[in-house]
CSV table of C-alpha atoms in Angstrom, one decimal:
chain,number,residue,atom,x,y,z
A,40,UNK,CA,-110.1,-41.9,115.2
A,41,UNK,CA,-109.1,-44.5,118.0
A,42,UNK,CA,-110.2,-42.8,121.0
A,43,UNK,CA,-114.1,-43.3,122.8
A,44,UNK,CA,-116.6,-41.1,121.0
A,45,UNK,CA,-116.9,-38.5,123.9
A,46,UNK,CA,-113.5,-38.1,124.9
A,47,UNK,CA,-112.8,-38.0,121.0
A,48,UNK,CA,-115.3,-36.1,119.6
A,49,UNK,CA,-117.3,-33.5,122.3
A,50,UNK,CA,-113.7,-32.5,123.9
A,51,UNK,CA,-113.2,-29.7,121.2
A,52,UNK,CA,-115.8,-27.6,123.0
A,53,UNK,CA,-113.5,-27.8,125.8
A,54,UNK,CA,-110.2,-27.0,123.7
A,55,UNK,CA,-111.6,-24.4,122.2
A,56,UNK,CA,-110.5,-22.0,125.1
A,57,UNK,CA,-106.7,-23.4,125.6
A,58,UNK,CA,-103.6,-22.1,123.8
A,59,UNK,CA,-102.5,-23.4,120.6
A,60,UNK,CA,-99.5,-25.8,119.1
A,61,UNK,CA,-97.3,-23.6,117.0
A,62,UNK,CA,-97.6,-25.1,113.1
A,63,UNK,CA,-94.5,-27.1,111.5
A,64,UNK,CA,-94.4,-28.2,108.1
A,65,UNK,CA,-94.0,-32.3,107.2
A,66,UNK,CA,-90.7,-32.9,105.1
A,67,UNK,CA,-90.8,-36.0,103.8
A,68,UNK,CA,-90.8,-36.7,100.0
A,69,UNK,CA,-92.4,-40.1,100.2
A,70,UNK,CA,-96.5,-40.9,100.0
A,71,UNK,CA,-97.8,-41.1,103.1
A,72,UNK,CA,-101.3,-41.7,104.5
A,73,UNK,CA,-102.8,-41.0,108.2
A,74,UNK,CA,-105.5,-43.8,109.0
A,75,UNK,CA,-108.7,-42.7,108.4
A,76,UNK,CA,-110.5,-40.6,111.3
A,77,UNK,CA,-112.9,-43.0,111.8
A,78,UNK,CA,-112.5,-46.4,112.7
A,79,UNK,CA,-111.8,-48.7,109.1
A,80,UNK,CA,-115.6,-49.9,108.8
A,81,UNK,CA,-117.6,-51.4,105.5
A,82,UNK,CA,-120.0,-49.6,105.4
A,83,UNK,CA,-120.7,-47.6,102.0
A,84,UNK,CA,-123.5,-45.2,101.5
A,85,UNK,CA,-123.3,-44.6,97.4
A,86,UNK,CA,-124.6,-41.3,95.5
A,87,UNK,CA,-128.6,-41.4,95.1
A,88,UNK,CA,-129.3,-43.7,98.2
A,89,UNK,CA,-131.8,-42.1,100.8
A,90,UNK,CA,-130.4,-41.4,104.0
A,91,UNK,CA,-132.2,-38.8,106.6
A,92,UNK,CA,-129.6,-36.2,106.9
A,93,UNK,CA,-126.4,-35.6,106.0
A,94,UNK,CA,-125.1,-32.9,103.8
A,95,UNK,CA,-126.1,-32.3,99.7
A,96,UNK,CA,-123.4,-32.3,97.3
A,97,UNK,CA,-123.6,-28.2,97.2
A,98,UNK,CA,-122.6,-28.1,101.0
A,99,UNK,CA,-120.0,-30.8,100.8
A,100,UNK,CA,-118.2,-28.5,98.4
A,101,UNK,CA,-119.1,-25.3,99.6
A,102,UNK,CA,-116.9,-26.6,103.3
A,103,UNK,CA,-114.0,-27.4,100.6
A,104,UNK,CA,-114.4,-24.0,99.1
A,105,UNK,CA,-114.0,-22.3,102.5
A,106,UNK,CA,-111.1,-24.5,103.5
A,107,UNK,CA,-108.7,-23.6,100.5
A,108,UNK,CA,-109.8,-19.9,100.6
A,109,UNK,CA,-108.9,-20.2,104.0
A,110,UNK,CA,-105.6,-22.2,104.1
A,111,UNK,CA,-104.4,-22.7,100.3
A,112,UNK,CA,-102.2,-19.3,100.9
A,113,UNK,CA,-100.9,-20.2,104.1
A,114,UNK,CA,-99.7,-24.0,103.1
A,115,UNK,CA,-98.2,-21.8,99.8
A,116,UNK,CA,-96.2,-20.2,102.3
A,117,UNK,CA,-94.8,-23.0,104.1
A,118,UNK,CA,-93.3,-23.9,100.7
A,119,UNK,CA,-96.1,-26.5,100.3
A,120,UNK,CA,-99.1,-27.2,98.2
A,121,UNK,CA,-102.9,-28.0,99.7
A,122,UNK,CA,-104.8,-30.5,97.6
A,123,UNK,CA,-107.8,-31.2,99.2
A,124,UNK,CA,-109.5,-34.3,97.0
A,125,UNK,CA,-113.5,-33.5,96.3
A,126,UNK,CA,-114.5,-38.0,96.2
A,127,UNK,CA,-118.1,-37.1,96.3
A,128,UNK,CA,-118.9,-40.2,94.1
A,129,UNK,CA,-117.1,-42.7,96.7
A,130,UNK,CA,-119.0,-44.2,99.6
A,131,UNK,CA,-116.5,-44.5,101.9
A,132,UNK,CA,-117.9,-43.4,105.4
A,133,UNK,CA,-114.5,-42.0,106.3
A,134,UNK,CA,-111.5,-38.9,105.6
A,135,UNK,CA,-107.7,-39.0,105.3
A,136,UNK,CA,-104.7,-37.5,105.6
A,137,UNK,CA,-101.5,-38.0,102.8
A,138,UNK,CA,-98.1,-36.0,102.5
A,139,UNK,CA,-96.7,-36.9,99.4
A,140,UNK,CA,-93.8,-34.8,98.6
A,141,UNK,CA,-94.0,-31.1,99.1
A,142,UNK,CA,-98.2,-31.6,99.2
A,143,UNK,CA,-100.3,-31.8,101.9
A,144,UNK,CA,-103.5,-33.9,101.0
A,145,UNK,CA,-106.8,-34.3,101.9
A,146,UNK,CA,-109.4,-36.7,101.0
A,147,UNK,CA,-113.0,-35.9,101.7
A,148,UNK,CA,-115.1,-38.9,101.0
A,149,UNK,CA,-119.2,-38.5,100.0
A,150,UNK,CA,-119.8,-41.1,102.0
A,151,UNK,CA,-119.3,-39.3,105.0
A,152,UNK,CA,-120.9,-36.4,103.8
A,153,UNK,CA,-124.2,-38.8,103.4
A,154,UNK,CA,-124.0,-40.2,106.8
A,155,UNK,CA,-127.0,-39.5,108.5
A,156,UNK,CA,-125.3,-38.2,111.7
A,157,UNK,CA,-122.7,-35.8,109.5
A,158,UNK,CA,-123.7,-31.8,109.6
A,159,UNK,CA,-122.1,-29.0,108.3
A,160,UNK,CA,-120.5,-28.5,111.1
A,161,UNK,CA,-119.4,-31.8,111.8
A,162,UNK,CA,-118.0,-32.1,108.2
A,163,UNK,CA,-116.3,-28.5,109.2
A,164,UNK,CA,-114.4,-30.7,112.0
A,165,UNK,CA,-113.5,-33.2,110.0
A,166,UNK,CA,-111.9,-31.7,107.4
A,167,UNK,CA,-110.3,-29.2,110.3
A,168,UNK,CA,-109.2,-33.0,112.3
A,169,UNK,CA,-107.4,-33.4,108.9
A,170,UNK,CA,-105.8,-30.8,107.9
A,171,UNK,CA,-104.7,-30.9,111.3
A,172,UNK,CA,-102.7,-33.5,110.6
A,173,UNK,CA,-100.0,-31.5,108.4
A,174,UNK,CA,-100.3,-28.7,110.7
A,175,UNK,CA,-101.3,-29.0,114.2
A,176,UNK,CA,-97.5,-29.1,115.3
A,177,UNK,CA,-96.1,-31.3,118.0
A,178,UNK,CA,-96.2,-34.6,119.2
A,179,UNK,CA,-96.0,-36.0,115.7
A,180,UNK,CA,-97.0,-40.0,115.3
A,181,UNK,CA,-93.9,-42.2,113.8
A,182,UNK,CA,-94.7,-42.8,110.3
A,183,UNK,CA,-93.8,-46.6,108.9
A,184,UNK,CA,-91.1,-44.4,106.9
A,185,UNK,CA,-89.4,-43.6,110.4
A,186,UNK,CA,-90.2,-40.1,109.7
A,187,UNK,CA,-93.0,-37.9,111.5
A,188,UNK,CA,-94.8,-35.8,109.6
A,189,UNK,CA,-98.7,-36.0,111.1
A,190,UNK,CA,-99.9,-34.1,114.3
A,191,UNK,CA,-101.1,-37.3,116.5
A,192,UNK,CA,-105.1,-37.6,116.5
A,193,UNK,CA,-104.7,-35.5,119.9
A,194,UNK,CA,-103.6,-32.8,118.5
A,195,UNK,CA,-105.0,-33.0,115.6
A,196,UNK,CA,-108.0,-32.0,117.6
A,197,UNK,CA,-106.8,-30.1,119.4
A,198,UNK,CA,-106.0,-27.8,116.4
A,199,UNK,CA,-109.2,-27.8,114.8
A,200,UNK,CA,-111.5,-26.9,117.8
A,201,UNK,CA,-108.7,-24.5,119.1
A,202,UNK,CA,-107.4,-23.1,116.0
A,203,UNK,CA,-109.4,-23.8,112.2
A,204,UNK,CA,-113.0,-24.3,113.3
A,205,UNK,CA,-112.6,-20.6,114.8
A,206,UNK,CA,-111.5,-18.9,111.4
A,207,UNK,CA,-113.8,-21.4,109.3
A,208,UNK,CA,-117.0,-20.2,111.5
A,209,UNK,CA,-116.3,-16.6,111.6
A,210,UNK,CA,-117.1,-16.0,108.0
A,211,UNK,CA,-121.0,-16.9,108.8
A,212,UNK,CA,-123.7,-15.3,110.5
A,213,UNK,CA,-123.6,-18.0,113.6
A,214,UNK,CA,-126.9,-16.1,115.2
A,215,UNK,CA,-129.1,-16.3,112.4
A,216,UNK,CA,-127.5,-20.3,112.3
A,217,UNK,CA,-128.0,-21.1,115.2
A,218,UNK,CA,-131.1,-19.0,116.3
A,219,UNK,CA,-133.7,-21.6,116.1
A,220,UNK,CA,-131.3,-24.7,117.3
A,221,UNK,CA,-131.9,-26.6,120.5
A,222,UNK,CA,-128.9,-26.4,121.8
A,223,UNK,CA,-127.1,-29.2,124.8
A,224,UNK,CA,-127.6,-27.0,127.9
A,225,UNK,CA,-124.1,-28.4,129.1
A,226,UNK,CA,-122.6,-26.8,126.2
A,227,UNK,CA,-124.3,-24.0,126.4
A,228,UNK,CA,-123.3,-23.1,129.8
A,229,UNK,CA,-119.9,-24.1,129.5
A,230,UNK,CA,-119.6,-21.5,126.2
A,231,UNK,CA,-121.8,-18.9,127.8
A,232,UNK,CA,-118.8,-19.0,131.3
A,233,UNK,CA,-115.8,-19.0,129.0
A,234,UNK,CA,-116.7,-16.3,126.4
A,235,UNK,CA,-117.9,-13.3,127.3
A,236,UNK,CA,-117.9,-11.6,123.8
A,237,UNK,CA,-120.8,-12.8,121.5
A,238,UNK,CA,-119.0,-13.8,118.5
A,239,UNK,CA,-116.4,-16.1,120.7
A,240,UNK,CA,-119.8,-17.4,122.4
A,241,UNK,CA,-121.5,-18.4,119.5
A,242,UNK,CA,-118.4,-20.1,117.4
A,243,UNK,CA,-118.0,-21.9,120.6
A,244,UNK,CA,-121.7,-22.9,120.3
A,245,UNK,CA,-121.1,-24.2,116.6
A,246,UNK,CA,-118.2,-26.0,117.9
A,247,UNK,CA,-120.3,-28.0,120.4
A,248,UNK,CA,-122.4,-28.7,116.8
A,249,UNK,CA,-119.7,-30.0,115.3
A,250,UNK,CA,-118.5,-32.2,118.4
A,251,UNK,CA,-121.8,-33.4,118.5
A,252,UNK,CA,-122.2,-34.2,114.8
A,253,UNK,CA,-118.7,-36.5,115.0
A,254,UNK,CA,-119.9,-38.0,118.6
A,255,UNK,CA,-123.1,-39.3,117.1
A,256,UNK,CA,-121.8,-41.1,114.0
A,257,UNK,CA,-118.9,-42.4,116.4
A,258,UNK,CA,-122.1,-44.1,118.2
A,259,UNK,CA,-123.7,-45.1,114.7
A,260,UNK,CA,-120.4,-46.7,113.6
A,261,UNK,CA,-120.0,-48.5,116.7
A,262,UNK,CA,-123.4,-49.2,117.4
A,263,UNK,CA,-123.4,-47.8,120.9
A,264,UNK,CA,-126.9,-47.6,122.3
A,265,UNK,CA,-126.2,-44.8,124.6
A,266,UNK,CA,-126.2,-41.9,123.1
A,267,UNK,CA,-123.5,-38.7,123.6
A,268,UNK,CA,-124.4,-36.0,125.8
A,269,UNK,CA,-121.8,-33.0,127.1
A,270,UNK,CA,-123.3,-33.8,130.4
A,271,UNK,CA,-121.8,-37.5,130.4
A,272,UNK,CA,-118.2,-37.4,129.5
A,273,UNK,CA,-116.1,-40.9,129.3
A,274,UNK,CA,-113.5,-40.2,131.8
A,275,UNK,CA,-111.6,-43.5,130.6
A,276,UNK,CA,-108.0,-42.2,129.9
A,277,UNK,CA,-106.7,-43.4,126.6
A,278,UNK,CA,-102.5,-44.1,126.6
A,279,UNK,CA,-103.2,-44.3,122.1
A,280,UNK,CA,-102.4,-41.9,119.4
């Protein structure tokens, strides 16, 4: 949300390898909201408007589809409920978190989905980002309740390269996906050293997608004229949430 769009956005690629945070369940019984995972912004890209990329309306849903076949029985089994909110018809460039009560929301806006930089991969980490918010364990961020229900943006991260982009990926044929893809050599070194089995290799691979995905509308919201490479990391360190 906060943090530079390399250190934010391409360091689930190197997560992806590193041991996980063990989940806890939020408690609180008020309505809360995370801020949104990208920077507030006005921008607004309606239903119908022409944009060159982005995801269709069939693949923003089928990503929602996979999520609460994925998840809805594990949240069940915290003693919660996953609502994940379908606002295809809002163009809000953004997604949020919310614990209201015993339900963990999500809302998945169509404006992001329409974004020119957004893949469906890059949606996949999005979605993963917030979910991770309910789940991704400790440190939590203080809530304005003076609760702490939300994994911080850290490690909400951290969780979805680590942890939910590797169960959402292996359900797809990730050769035949990513067969005819150029591919960031930087990325694809880094996956090729750290897995040596071929699945692991190539949902790494889709991860680097996804990082990639989020990295360049980080650079289109912001209107950065460098673009994000794996080969030029920000090594700024970052003391926010």
């Amino acid at each position: 949300m906060t943090n530079t769009t390399l250190r934010r956005a391409l360091a689930v690629v190197a997560l992806v390898a590193t041991v996980g945070f063990t989940n806890q369940t939020a408690t609180k019984e008020v309505s809360e909201m995370c801020a949104g995972f990208v920077p507030e912004n006005n921008l607004n890209i309606p239903v119908g408007l022409f944009t060159v990329g982005g995801i269709t309306e069939q693949q923003f849903n089928q990503v929602i589809d996979r999520m609460e076949k994925l998840y809805t029985k594990d949240v069940e089994a915290m003693g919660d409920r996953l609502k994940i909110n379908r606002l295809w018809n809002d163009g809000t460039v953004n997604a949020s978190a919310q614990r209201s009560g015993n339900t963990q929301v999500v809302n998945m806006y169509g404006g992001l989905a329409r974004h020119p930089a957004t893949t469906i991969e890059g949606f996949a980490l999005v979605i993963c980002h917030e979910y991770g918010h309910h789940n991704g364990g400790a440190p939590k961020m203080q809530s304005w309740f003076g609760g702490a229900w939300a994994t911080n943006e850290g490690g909400s991260d951290y969780f979805a390269g680590l942890k939910c982009l590797r169960r959402f990926f292996a359900e797809d044929d990730n050769a035949a996906i990513l067969k005819d893809l150029e591919l960031d050599p930087v990325a694809e070194a880094a996956c090729t050293a750290q897995f040596p089995e071929e699945q692991d290799r190539l949902i790494c691979l889709r991860t680097s997608l996804a990082g990639q995905s989020v990295a360049n509308l980080f650079q289109a919201l912001r209107k950065e004229t460098t673009p994000p490479t794996f080969g030029t990391p920000d090594k700024k360190r970052s003391d926010s949430h």
